[in-house]
Amino acid sequence: MPGGRPRAFDAEAALDRALEVFWRQGYEGTSLSELTAAMGINRPSLYAAFGNKEQLFRTVLDRYFASPGAFAVEALEAPTAREVVERTILGAVELTTGPHTPHGCLSVNSVHACGPDSDPVRQEVIARRMAGEAALRRRFEQAADLPAGCDPRVLAQLVHTVTDGIAVQAASGRTREQLHQVAAMALRTLFRPPS
Amino acid sequence: MPGGRPRAFDAEAALDRALEVFWRQGYEGTSLSELTAAMGINRPSLYAAFGNKEQLFRTVLDRYFASPGAFAVEALEAPTAREVVERTILGAVELTTGPHTPHGCLSVNSVHACGPDSDPVRQEVIARRMAGEAALRRRFEQAADLPAGCDPRVLAQLVHTVTDGIAVQAASGRTREQLHQVAAMALRTLFRPPS
DNA sequence: CTAGTTTTGTATCGATCGGTAAGGAACTGG
DNA sequence: CCAGTTCCTTACCGATCGATACAAAACTAG
């Protein structure tokens, strides 16, 4: 019975374009005109396919964590806490300094919301960040190679703080090589060879 | 010969109000209406006294680094690198979790600019950040208590990365007590008691 | 009081913001 | 062909953006 005119664009590809723009300019910094121009569709098509700007951003956020940000959950599978931390921090450097993606982290950028109207988006991003850190903490609680007297909760917060700092540094223009040196030093001091 | 109608507001107090709003909502997230409402003046008075929105922000930025952010330069006067790092990181925690100021850091927030029209502001903030880190590096180059094989440049970048991360965490709602634990762990690992 | 100067309040500018109404275009089922 | 459904295009909505024109108000110098 149904049918209808087929859509003339690829929704997945359009979401990738939207991700690129949101990643580079943030939620409030991206206008609908920029979105439609980048996605190659016009405004009513965007609203019909993705709801409104906020819903589109949430969909893009899912896509971000599912594919470029997947390293964060994959790192939890490493056998030792030492390797979990290493893969998390090095993954953050790779993610935020990719040669074909905007520098910085979509999630971290969106924490610095801006106007009061984008507070729902801000809260959603913060909730996802907290969930990721909680997973990291649970992983540390089950680790056997933590330094003596090391609180898994505080360690998770510290690692999260370092990855956040890496994202800010990348957004400030720091190169991948420089951040690799920073990451190496952080790992060297966090898990020092047994003395 | 001159004279003219005296202004009915205190420029310094108005700048403090503007700082509070920019700090909380960022450059692009703050509208002129919010600024004039917070500053208690109307629009033409703002333009006559402070130029335009961008010039006002730069003036506010000066004020920010001169007073709430002064700890960053004062920390350089500490006698040892260990204490410079400690005062820098603890100062970042205090600054970004103040009970009477917005959470987070005005400078870090402004790195995640937003739209393309605010790029000059973004570049200015980045330049100031790089200058601060360069001062930190020069201080480390003159220190005698650096761990063996520790590159002053990388150490400065790492400390800067940690303070950036602290700012993001504070903006995400982390409490001062939690960040103090994170800072303590970072300091413990960075400068470990000689083994 | 008058002339000159600066700030104030009001009202508004063009541009852009996110979001939509309305109708023609392209498809599927009969 | 025709009805039914969905999408695309154009044009537009009220609200808000940063920034200003204009004139009345408040001051100093003479």
Tab-separated table of C-alpha atoms (C1' of nucleotides) in Angstrom:
chain	number	residue	atom	x	y	z
A	1	MET	CA	0.000	0.000	0.000
A	2	PRO	CA	2.665	2.522	0.897
A	3	GLY	CA	5.500	3.586	-1.320
A	4	GLY	CA	6.196	7.265	-1.593
A	5	ARG	CA	8.978	9.163	-3.202
A	6	PRO	CA	12.366	7.691	-2.285
A	7	ARG	CA	14.767	9.999	-0.491
A	8	ALA	CA	17.477	11.362	-2.707
A	9	PHE	CA	20.254	11.257	-0.101
A	10	ASP	CA	22.093	8.676	1.964
A	11	ALA	CA	21.121	9.158	5.589
A	12	GLU	CA	24.290	7.514	6.904
A	13	ALA	CA	26.519	9.702	4.763
A	14	ALA	CA	24.546	12.779	5.787
A	15	LEU	CA	25.066	11.880	9.452
A	16	ASP	CA	28.798	11.589	8.829
A	17	ARG	CA	28.811	15.082	7.369
A	18	ALA	CA	26.820	16.374	10.321
A	19	LEU	CA	29.259	14.713	12.705
A	20	GLU	CA	32.155	16.422	10.995
A	21	VAL	CA	30.553	19.851	11.346
A	22	PHE	CA	29.416	19.377	14.961
A	23	TRP	CA	32.846	18.012	15.844
A	24	ARG	CA	34.583	21.027	14.385
A	25	GLN	CA	32.226	23.777	15.521
A	26	GLY	CA	30.322	22.427	18.494
A	27	TYR	CA	26.584	22.248	19.017
A	28	GLU	CA	25.717	25.902	19.343
A	29	GLY	CA	28.389	27.010	16.926
A	30	THR	CA	26.813	25.044	14.115
A	31	SER	CA	23.821	26.583	12.374
A	32	LEU	CA	21.145	24.761	10.460
A	33	SER	CA	22.326	26.426	7.266
A	34	GLU	CA	25.818	25.021	7.776
A	35	LEU	CA	24.365	21.610	8.543
A	36	THR	CA	22.147	21.468	5.473
A	37	ALA	CA	24.950	22.769	3.284
A	38	ALA	CA	27.364	20.122	4.566
A	39	MET	CA	24.821	17.337	4.446
A	40	GLY	CA	23.706	18.236	0.948
A	41	ILE	CA	20.036	18.348	1.873
A	42	ASN	CA	17.620	21.166	2.498
A	43	ARG	CA	16.007	22.131	5.727
A	44	PRO	CA	12.646	20.313	5.642
A	45	SER	CA	14.416	17.102	4.643
A	46	LEU	CA	16.620	17.418	7.697
A	47	TYR	CA	13.657	17.874	9.992
A	48	ALA	CA	11.736	15.005	8.369
A	49	ALA	CA	14.648	12.601	8.621
A	50	PHE	CA	16.330	13.574	11.907
A	51	GLY	CA	13.799	15.540	13.980
A	52	ASN	CA	15.268	18.858	15.009
A	53	LYS	CA	18.761	20.156	15.671
A	54	GLU	CA	18.955	18.683	19.156
A	55	GLN	CA	17.764	15.218	18.112
A	56	LEU	CA	20.176	15.271	15.201
A	57	PHE	CA	22.987	16.067	17.598
A	58	ARG	CA	22.073	13.157	19.853
A	59	THR	CA	22.027	10.811	16.879
A	60	VAL	CA	25.408	12.156	15.833
A	61	LEU	CA	26.648	11.667	19.392
A	62	ASP	CA	25.660	8.001	19.242
A	63	ARG	CA	27.536	7.695	15.982
A	64	TYR	CA	30.569	9.392	17.498
A	65	PHE	CA	30.819	7.046	20.459
A	66	ALA	CA	30.055	4.011	18.320
A	67	SER	CA	32.787	4.516	15.785
A	68	PRO	CA	35.515	7.106	16.406
A	69	GLY	CA	35.107	6.841	20.182
A	70	ALA	CA	34.877	3.062	20.302
A	71	PHE	CA	38.447	2.800	21.571
A	72	ALA	CA	37.260	3.852	25.021
A	73	VAL	CA	35.177	0.712	25.564
A	74	GLU	CA	37.604	-1.527	23.682
A	75	ALA	CA	40.423	-0.412	25.947
A	76	LEU	CA	38.578	-1.906	28.910
A	77	GLU	CA	39.239	-5.366	27.529
A	78	ALA	CA	42.982	-5.065	27.981
A	79	PRO	CA	44.353	-7.670	30.407
A	80	THR	CA	45.972	-5.311	32.905
A	81	ALA	CA	45.088	-1.925	34.335
A	82	ARG	CA	48.384	-0.647	33.012
A	83	GLU	CA	47.362	-1.551	29.480
A	84	VAL	CA	43.833	-0.229	29.948
A	85	VAL	CA	45.278	3.146	30.865
A	86	GLU	CA	47.780	3.028	28.032
A	87	ARG	CA	45.188	2.205	25.401
A	88	THR	CA	42.786	4.809	26.788
A	89	ILE	CA	45.294	7.644	26.781
A	90	LEU	CA	46.912	6.745	23.474
A	91	GLY	CA	43.458	6.300	21.956
A	92	ALA	CA	42.530	9.780	23.108
A	93	VAL	CA	45.602	11.184	21.379
A	94	GLU	CA	44.776	9.364	18.149
A	95	LEU	CA	41.117	10.388	18.274
A	96	THR	CA	41.727	14.065	18.922
A	97	THR	CA	44.548	14.536	16.418
A	98	GLY	CA	43.266	12.513	13.481
A	99	PRO	CA	44.530	13.741	10.118
A	100	HIS	CA	41.097	13.450	8.519
A	101	THR	CA	38.929	14.594	11.414
A	102	PRO	CA	38.638	17.853	13.355
A	103	HIS	CA	41.091	18.259	16.201
A	104	GLY	CA	39.674	17.857	19.669
A	105	CYS	CA	36.851	15.735	21.022
A	106	LEU	CA	33.183	16.229	20.225
A	107	SER	CA	32.239	15.164	23.729
A	108	VAL	CA	34.671	17.455	25.514
A	109	ASN	CA	33.820	20.378	23.252
A	110	SER	CA	30.149	19.981	24.050
A	111	VAL	CA	30.741	20.215	27.790
A	112	HIS	CA	31.519	23.887	27.347
A	113	ALA	CA	28.017	24.409	26.185
A	114	CYS	CA	27.451	28.097	25.807
A	115	GLY	CA	24.022	29.619	26.032
A	116	PRO	CA	21.375	28.423	28.461
A	117	ASP	CA	19.189	26.994	25.687
A	118	SER	CA	21.667	24.212	24.989
A	119	ASP	CA	21.702	22.948	28.546
A	120	PRO	CA	19.825	19.701	27.756
A	121	VAL	CA	22.545	18.776	25.282
A	122	ARG	CA	25.200	19.669	27.833
A	123	GLN	CA	23.599	17.494	30.479
A	124	GLU	CA	23.327	14.570	28.089
A	125	VAL	CA	26.986	14.808	27.173
A	126	ILE	CA	27.979	15.031	30.832
A	127	ALA	CA	25.900	11.962	31.632
A	128	ARG	CA	27.633	9.955	28.898
A	129	ARG	CA	31.032	11.096	30.137
A	130	MET	CA	30.214	10.020	33.668
A	131	ALA	CA	29.025	6.643	32.401
A	132	GLY	CA	32.311	6.121	30.582
A	133	GLU	CA	34.301	7.011	33.663
A	134	ALA	CA	32.196	4.666	35.785
A	135	ALA	CA	33.012	1.814	33.417
A	136	LEU	CA	36.689	2.667	33.740
A	137	ARG	CA	36.421	2.656	37.529
A	138	ARG	CA	34.694	-0.744	37.561
A	139	ARG	CA	37.444	-2.103	35.363
A	140	PHE	CA	40.089	-0.832	37.774
A	141	GLU	CA	38.249	-2.358	40.721
A	142	GLN	CA	38.735	-5.747	39.108
A	143	ALA	CA	42.398	-5.205	38.321
A	144	ALA	CA	45.247	-6.846	40.161
A	145	ASP	CA	48.086	-4.616	39.078
A	146	LEU	CA	47.113	-1.321	40.681
A	147	PRO	CA	49.852	0.426	42.661
A	148	ALA	CA	49.561	-0.058	46.399
A	149	GLY	CA	47.039	2.234	48.059
A	150	CYS	CA	45.633	3.373	44.726
A	151	ASP	CA	41.916	4.137	44.858
A	152	PRO	CA	40.307	2.843	41.644
A	153	ARG	CA	37.795	5.690	41.683
A	154	VAL	CA	40.473	8.369	41.907
A	155	LEU	CA	42.594	6.628	39.285
A	156	ALA	CA	39.646	6.587	36.900
A	157	GLN	CA	39.075	10.274	37.542
A	158	LEU	CA	42.735	11.046	36.952
A	159	VAL	CA	42.841	9.131	33.680
A	160	HIS	CA	39.654	10.863	32.598
A	161	THR	CA	41.165	14.207	33.546
A	162	VAL	CA	44.245	13.484	31.453
A	163	THR	CA	42.209	12.472	28.404
A	164	ASP	CA	40.115	15.605	28.801
A	165	GLY	CA	43.290	17.661	28.915
A	166	ILE	CA	44.549	15.914	25.793
A	167	ALA	CA	41.340	16.860	24.012
A	168	VAL	CA	41.744	20.499	24.996
A	169	GLN	CA	45.377	20.476	23.931
A	170	ALA	CA	44.458	18.950	20.578
A	171	ALA	CA	41.751	21.561	20.073
A	172	SER	CA	44.395	24.195	20.819
A	173	GLY	CA	46.460	23.004	17.904
A	174	ARG	CA	48.950	20.690	19.603
A	175	THR	CA	50.294	18.113	17.156
A	176	ARG	CA	49.910	14.369	17.452
A	177	GLU	CA	53.646	13.950	17.996
A	178	GLN	CA	53.713	16.407	20.872
A	179	LEU	CA	50.746	14.757	22.526
A	180	HIS	CA	52.376	11.367	22.117
A	181	GLN	CA	55.316	12.644	24.130
A	182	VAL	CA	52.961	13.979	26.789
A	183	ALA	CA	51.070	10.689	26.870
A	184	ALA	CA	54.305	8.724	27.165
A	185	MET	CA	55.441	10.835	30.102
A	186	ALA	CA	52.070	10.479	31.809
A	187	LEU	CA	52.183	6.702	31.412
A	188	ARG	CA	55.784	6.556	32.601
A	189	THR	CA	54.923	8.395	35.807
A	190	LEU	CA	51.561	6.765	36.436
A	191	PHE	CA	52.860	3.221	36.171
A	192	ARG	CA	56.482	3.459	37.062
A	193	PRO	CA	58.641	0.366	36.655
A	194	PRO	CA	58.818	-1.435	40.008
A	195	SER	CA	61.590	0.111	42.063
B	1	MET	CA	36.492	73.098	27.920
B	2	PRO	CA	35.450	69.465	28.269
B	3	GLY	CA	32.950	68.197	30.780
B	4	GLY	CA	30.107	66.101	29.519
B	5	ARG	CA	27.574	64.041	31.342
B	6	PRO	CA	29.216	61.760	33.899
B	7	ARG	CA	28.657	58.053	33.438
B	8	ALA	CA	26.179	56.588	35.834
B	9	PHE	CA	27.914	53.221	36.326
B	10	ASP	CA	31.180	51.898	37.698
B	11	ALA	CA	33.218	50.535	34.788
B	12	GLU	CA	35.239	48.190	36.988
B	13	ALA	CA	32.152	46.698	38.576
B	14	ALA	CA	30.538	46.340	35.163
B	15	LEU	CA	33.604	44.459	33.913
B	16	ASP	CA	33.353	42.103	36.861
B	17	ARG	CA	29.755	41.356	35.944
B	18	ALA	CA	30.756	40.795	32.327
B	19	LEU	CA	33.530	38.449	33.451
B	20	GLU	CA	31.059	36.428	35.458
B	21	VAL	CA	28.739	35.996	32.480
B	22	PHE	CA	31.472	35.211	29.954
B	23	TRP	CA	33.024	32.775	32.413
B	24	ARG	CA	29.753	30.926	32.858
B	25	GLN	CA	28.475	30.948	29.285
B	26	GLY	CA	31.487	31.453	27.049
B	27	TYR	CA	32.044	34.072	24.377
B	28	GLU	CA	29.520	33.010	21.791
B	29	GLY	CA	27.041	31.744	24.335
B	30	THR	CA	26.707	35.188	25.869
B	31	SER	CA	24.443	37.664	24.109
B	32	LEU	CA	24.621	41.420	24.340
B	33	SER	CA	21.257	41.447	26.056
B	34	GLU	CA	22.588	39.160	28.786
B	35	LEU	CA	25.691	41.322	29.102
B	36	THR	CA	23.829	44.610	29.410
B	37	ALA	CA	21.355	43.054	31.839
B	38	ALA	CA	24.151	41.708	34.041
B	39	MET	CA	26.214	44.869	33.823
B	40	GLY	CA	23.262	47.119	34.598
B	41	ILE	CA	23.837	49.335	31.590
B	42	ASN	CA	22.155	49.641	28.226
B	43	ARG	CA	23.548	48.814	24.873
B	44	PRO	CA	24.938	52.163	23.624
B	45	SER	CA	26.694	52.676	26.952
B	46	LEU	CA	28.420	49.332	26.534
B	47	TYR	CA	29.617	50.198	23.071
B	48	ALA	CA	30.766	53.665	24.117
B	49	ALA	CA	32.705	52.364	27.109
B	50	PHE	CA	34.091	49.039	25.898
B	51	GLY	CA	34.011	49.051	22.079
B	52	ASN	CA	32.176	46.017	20.815
B	53	LYS	CA	31.556	42.519	22.107
B	54	GLU	CA	34.963	41.223	21.037
B	55	GLN	CA	36.906	44.116	22.567
B	56	LEU	CA	34.915	43.752	25.767
B	57	PHE	CA	35.828	40.089	25.893
B	58	ARG	CA	39.528	40.862	25.477
B	59	THR	CA	39.345	43.393	28.298
B	60	VAL	CA	37.577	40.828	30.438
B	61	LEU	CA	40.253	38.290	29.519
B	62	ASP	CA	42.945	40.667	30.806
B	63	ARG	CA	40.987	41.025	34.007
B	64	TYR	CA	40.642	37.270	34.315
B	65	PHE	CA	44.348	36.569	34.019
B	66	ALA	CA	45.251	39.506	36.233
B	67	SER	CA	43.137	38.527	39.187
B	68	PRO	CA	41.546	35.074	39.350
B	69	GLY	CA	44.235	33.578	37.122
B	70	ALA	CA	47.155	35.276	38.776
B	71	PHE	CA	48.117	32.066	40.581
B	72	ALA	CA	49.618	30.763	37.333
B	73	VAL	CA	52.367	33.375	37.252
B	74	GLU	CA	52.777	33.470	41.022
B	75	ALA	CA	53.355	29.725	41.063
B	76	LEU	CA	56.473	30.238	38.952
B	77	GLU	CA	58.147	31.916	41.905
B	78	ALA	CA	58.131	28.744	44.000
B	79	PRO	CA	61.659	27.603	44.868
B	80	THR	CA	61.507	24.124	43.345
B	81	ALA	CA	59.927	22.612	40.247
B	82	ARG	CA	58.035	20.269	42.525
B	83	GLU	CA	56.409	23.206	44.273
B	84	VAL	CA	55.782	25.066	41.009
B	85	VAL	CA	53.829	22.077	39.742
B	86	GLU	CA	51.993	21.688	43.024
B	87	ARG	CA	50.932	25.319	43.189
B	88	THR	CA	49.938	25.311	39.530
B	89	ILE	CA	47.752	22.229	39.753
B	90	LEU	CA	46.208	23.076	43.109
B	91	GLY	CA	45.626	26.622	41.908
B	92	ALA	CA	43.784	25.254	38.893
B	93	VAL	CA	41.530	23.235	41.185
B	94	GLU	CA	40.785	26.258	43.347
B	95	LEU	CA	40.174	28.512	40.346
B	96	THR	CA	37.820	26.183	38.536
B	97	THR	CA	35.764	25.135	41.552
B	98	GLY	CA	35.382	28.437	43.358
B	99	PRO	CA	32.214	28.675	45.437
B	100	HIS	CA	31.458	32.191	44.233
B	101	THR	CA	32.551	31.874	40.607
B	102	PRO	CA	31.372	29.724	37.690
B	103	HIS	CA	32.893	26.265	37.521
B	104	GLY	CA	35.515	25.724	34.860
B	105	CYS	CA	38.053	28.074	33.311
B	106	LEU	CA	37.221	31.021	31.093
B	107	SER	CA	40.350	30.417	29.050
B	108	VAL	CA	39.761	26.706	28.502
B	109	ASN	CA	36.083	27.260	27.719
B	110	SER	CA	36.985	29.792	25.061
B	111	VAL	CA	39.251	27.357	23.248
B	112	HIS	CA	36.175	25.457	22.157
B	113	ALA	CA	35.063	28.511	20.324
B	114	CYS	CA	32.090	27.531	18.253
B	115	GLY	CA	31.176	29.301	15.072
B	116	PRO	CA	33.718	30.582	12.552
B	117	ASP	CA	32.995	34.226	13.376
B	118	SER	CA	34.583	33.895	16.798
B	119	ASP	CA	37.863	32.601	15.473
B	120	PRO	CA	39.845	35.761	16.311
B	121	VAL	CA	38.860	35.382	19.948
B	122	ARG	CA	39.806	31.716	19.838
B	123	GLN	CA	43.222	32.483	18.407
B	124	GLU	CA	43.855	35.142	21.028
B	125	VAL	CA	43.000	32.764	23.828
B	126	ILE	CA	45.219	30.065	22.342
B	127	ALA	CA	48.106	32.515	22.076
B	128	ARG	CA	47.771	33.448	25.735
B	129	ARG	CA	47.664	29.782	26.708
B	130	MET	CA	50.822	29.055	24.748
B	131	ALA	CA	52.547	32.018	26.394
B	132	GLY	CA	51.667	30.708	29.829
B	133	GLU	CA	52.992	27.281	28.994
B	134	ALA	CA	56.193	28.773	27.606
B	135	ALA	CA	56.762	30.567	30.900
B	136	LEU	CA	56.255	27.285	32.714
B	137	ARG	CA	58.772	25.561	30.440
B	138	ARG	CA	61.383	28.282	30.989
B	139	ARG	CA	60.889	27.914	34.712
B	140	PHE	CA	61.486	24.167	34.480
B	141	GLU	CA	64.590	24.706	32.395
B	142	GLN	CA	66.064	26.596	35.322
B	143	ALA	CA	65.066	24.015	37.917
B	144	ALA	CA	67.478	21.646	39.578
B	145	ASP	CA	65.037	19.110	40.942
B	146	LEU	CA	63.614	17.637	37.745
B	147	PRO	CA	63.570	13.833	37.587
B	148	ALA	CA	66.400	12.371	35.539
B	149	GLY	CA	65.801	12.446	31.807
B	150	CYS	CA	62.787	14.703	32.152
B	151	ASP	CA	62.370	17.102	29.247
B	152	PRO	CA	61.255	20.498	30.622
B	153	ARG	CA	59.201	21.157	27.508
B	154	VAL	CA	57.272	17.890	27.802
B	155	LEU	CA	56.809	18.367	31.539
B	156	ALA	CA	55.322	21.816	30.931
B	157	GLN	CA	52.985	20.346	28.338
B	158	LEU	CA	51.953	17.569	30.694
B	159	VAL	CA	51.233	19.961	33.552
B	160	HIS	CA	49.285	22.160	31.169
B	161	THR	CA	47.355	19.126	29.957
B	162	VAL	CA	46.460	18.178	33.517
B	163	THR	CA	45.260	21.682	34.374
B	164	ASP	CA	43.205	21.727	31.191
B	165	GLY	CA	41.679	18.431	32.188
B	166	ILE	CA	40.907	19.784	35.627
B	167	ALA	CA	39.085	22.706	34.036
B	168	VAL	CA	36.983	20.357	31.910
B	169	GLN	CA	36.207	18.189	34.909
B	170	ALA	CA	35.184	21.218	36.941
B	171	ALA	CA	32.945	22.396	34.118
B	172	SER	CA	31.402	18.928	34.106
B	173	GLY	CA	30.328	19.345	37.710
B	174	ARG	CA	33.132	17.596	39.569
B	175	THR	CA	33.440	18.923	43.109
B	176	ARG	CA	36.459	20.642	44.580
B	177	GLU	CA	37.049	17.743	46.964
B	178	GLN	CA	37.097	15.184	44.162
B	179	LEU	CA	39.500	17.275	42.118
B	180	HIS	CA	41.731	17.690	45.129
B	181	GLN	CA	42.045	13.910	45.314
B	182	VAL	CA	42.839	13.777	41.610
B	183	ALA	CA	45.410	16.539	41.976
B	184	ALA	CA	47.018	14.789	44.941
B	185	MET	CA	47.341	11.564	42.984
B	186	ALA	CA	48.802	13.390	39.988
B	187	LEU	CA	51.381	15.103	42.189
B	188	ARG	CA	52.190	11.855	43.973
B	189	THR	CA	52.943	10.106	40.685
B	190	LEU	CA	54.668	13.003	38.955
B	191	PHE	CA	57.113	13.655	41.755
B	192	ARG	CA	57.467	10.389	43.527
B	193	PRO	CA	59.566	10.258	46.701
B	194	PRO	CA	63.079	9.180	45.783
B	195	SER	CA	63.240	5.398	45.771
C	1	DC	C1'	22.008	81.667	30.619
C	2	DT	C1'	24.510	79.778	26.481
C	3	DA	C1'	27.735	76.862	23.891
C	4	DG	C1'	30.075	72.622	23.842
C	5	DT	C1'	30.660	67.813	25.239
C	6	DT	C1'	29.552	63.263	26.762
C	7	DT	C1'	26.220	59.818	28.434
C	8	DT	C1'	21.746	58.245	28.577
C	9	DG	C1'	17.280	56.052	26.928
C	10	DT	C1'	14.387	54.530	23.153
C	11	DA	C1'	13.699	52.691	19.041
C	12	DT	C1'	15.395	50.422	15.281
C	13	DC	C1'	18.616	48.553	11.675
C	14	DG	C1'	19.731	44.404	8.466
C	15	DA	C1'	21.142	39.727	9.135
C	16	DT	C1'	20.615	35.381	10.883
C	17	DC	C1'	18.713	32.129	14.164
C	18	DG	C1'	15.774	27.506	14.531
C	19	DG	C1'	11.682	25.830	12.650
C	20	DT	C1'	7.433	25.279	9.129
C	21	DA	C1'	3.391	25.774	5.685
C	22	DA	C1'	2.120	24.702	1.208
C	23	DG	C1'	2.395	22.608	-3.136
C	24	DG	C1'	4.594	20.232	-6.848
C	25	DA	C1'	7.503	15.923	-7.844
C	26	DA	C1'	8.448	10.972	-7.632
C	27	DC	C1'	7.347	6.698	-6.243
C	28	DT	C1'	3.889	2.135	-5.124
C	29	DG	C1'	-0.295	-0.073	-5.243
C	30	DG	C1'	-4.452	-0.895	-7.777
D	1	DC	C1'	-4.730	5.841	-15.666
D	2	DC	C1'	-5.637	6.933	-10.671
D	3	DA	C1'	-5.475	7.284	-5.602
D	4	DG	C1'	-2.284	7.228	-1.789
D	5	DT	C1'	2.028	8.236	0.291
D	6	DT	C1'	6.458	10.300	0.902
D	7	DC	C1'	9.959	13.538	-0.320
D	8	DC	C1'	11.832	17.831	-2.223
D	9	DT	C1'	11.633	22.805	-3.212
D	10	DT	C1'	10.477	27.556	-2.305
D	11	DA	C1'	9.210	30.802	0.491
D	12	DC	C1'	8.377	32.357	4.827
D	13	DC	C1'	7.482	32.637	10.161
D	14	DG	C1'	8.540	35.140	14.763
D	15	DA	C1'	12.493	35.735	17.579
D	16	DT	C1'	16.954	37.090	18.412
D	17	DC	C1'	21.562	38.285	16.971
D	18	DG	C1'	25.277	42.290	17.156
D	19	DA	C1'	25.375	47.009	16.311
D	20	DT	C1'	23.581	52.122	15.697
D	21	DA	C1'	20.814	56.693	14.807
D	22	DC	C1'	18.835	60.079	17.150
D	23	DA	C1'	17.546	63.137	20.571
D	24	DA	C1'	16.821	64.307	25.393
D	25	DA	C1'	19.525	64.657	29.768
D	26	DA	C1'	23.470	66.028	32.629
D	27	DC	C1'	27.593	67.961	33.159
D	28	DT	C1'	31.751	72.077	32.515
D	29	DA	C1'	33.503	76.367	30.765
D	30	DG	C1'	32.616	80.941	29.743
